[in-house]
Amino acid sequence: MFDFARKRVLVTGGARGIGAAAALAFRARGARVAVGARSTASYDAFAERPEANGVLPAIGDIRTRAGAQAVVAAAVEALGGLDVLVNSAGVFAEVAFAEVTQEHWDETIGINLAGTFFCSQAALPALEAAAGNIVNVASDAGIVGYPDGTAYCASKGGVVNLTRAMAVELARRVRVNCVCPGNVETDMIREAAAASPNAARYLERARERAPLRRMASPGEVAAAILYLASKEAAFTTGAALVVDGGGSAGF
């Protein structure tokens, strides 16, 4: 199950967090993998991990159409084509609605939503040639609202419905799905905790929010990504697979 031997995979935001876990999981299952990263330094830090041996770089800023095209082109050239695109690049910061600046809005929408759109657009010819598929990393914040997260919720809600629209338009050519993780034990949430008045309490509340009373591991989200990208999910497109420990199911 989940055999990706000889498959060619690009994971944007693949140098850390969920993206890194997905990149390594694909690699462990035989795929040739390229990691999209904003800087060479970020990629180099990831590449030092022994299990990242053979993972190729695709460096660039995906916030613009030209930048996304450059990242995808580098991956397609290095891999000789593309079977799977995982749009995992993302940013998160808690900012009250009244305090959202143009800079915060542009950064959040630019990376989380525009980057997903433009990388998918750039990858489409290669994915069509391979009858491949796309997995977008959205969030439970694309399904439910978060206080102090309006820009983030807007971006991830956009990713969820972008996934559906692409799946309908590209049906029978390229499958498109997304995962919607809840809180995940990554550097991103630890950085948000560090920016809060009480980091320990922030992380405690993040674990308590899900009925399962913990956060997901990056590997658990990566497993969902691999399923959606696999041949086992050949009849699945337009899906938003929630991986949030029951957090969005109700109270």
Coordinates of C-alpha atoms in Angstrom, one line a residue, residues 92-97 100 138-154 156-157 180-184 189 202 205-206 209-210 215 242-248:
F92 CA 0.5 31.4 10.5
A93 CA 0.3 34.2 13.0
E94 CA -2.4 35.2 15.4
V95 CA -3.5 38.8 14.7
A96 CA -6.7 40.4 16.0
F97 CA -9.1 41.4 13.2
V100 CA -4.5 43.0 10.5
A138 CA -5.5 23.4 4.1
S139 CA -6.5 23.5 7.8
D140 CA -9.5 23.0 10.1
A141 CA -9.3 26.8 10.0
G142 CA -10.7 26.5 6.5
I143 CA -13.8 24.9 7.9
V144 CA -14.4 26.6 11.2
G145 CA -13.6 30.1 12.5
Y146 CA -10.7 31.0 14.8
P147 CA -10.5 34.2 16.9
D148 CA -7.4 36.3 16.0
G149 CA -7.1 34.3 12.8
T150 CA -9.3 36.0 10.2
A151 CA -6.5 36.3 7.6
Y152 CA -5.4 32.7 8.1
C153 CA -9.0 31.4 8.1
A154 CA -9.7 33.3 4.9
K156 CA -7.3 28.3 4.3
G157 CA -11.0 28.5 3.5
C180 CA -7.4 19.9 6.9
P181 CA -5.2 19.4 9.9
G182 CA -6.0 20.7 13.3
N183 CA -3.2 21.7 15.7
V184 CA 0.1 19.8 14.8
I189 CA 2.7 26.3 16.5
Y202 CA -0.8 28.3 24.7
R205 CA -4.8 24.8 25.2
A206 CA -3.8 23.7 21.7
R209 CA -8.9 21.8 21.9
A210 CA -9.3 18.4 20.2
M215 CA -2.1 17.5 18.8
V242 CA -10.0 16.5 8.2
V243 CA -7.2 15.3 10.5
D244 CA -8.0 17.3 13.7
G245 CA -8.7 14.8 16.5
G246 CA -12.4 15.6 16.4
G247 CA -12.0 19.3 16.9
S248 CA -14.3 20.4 14.2

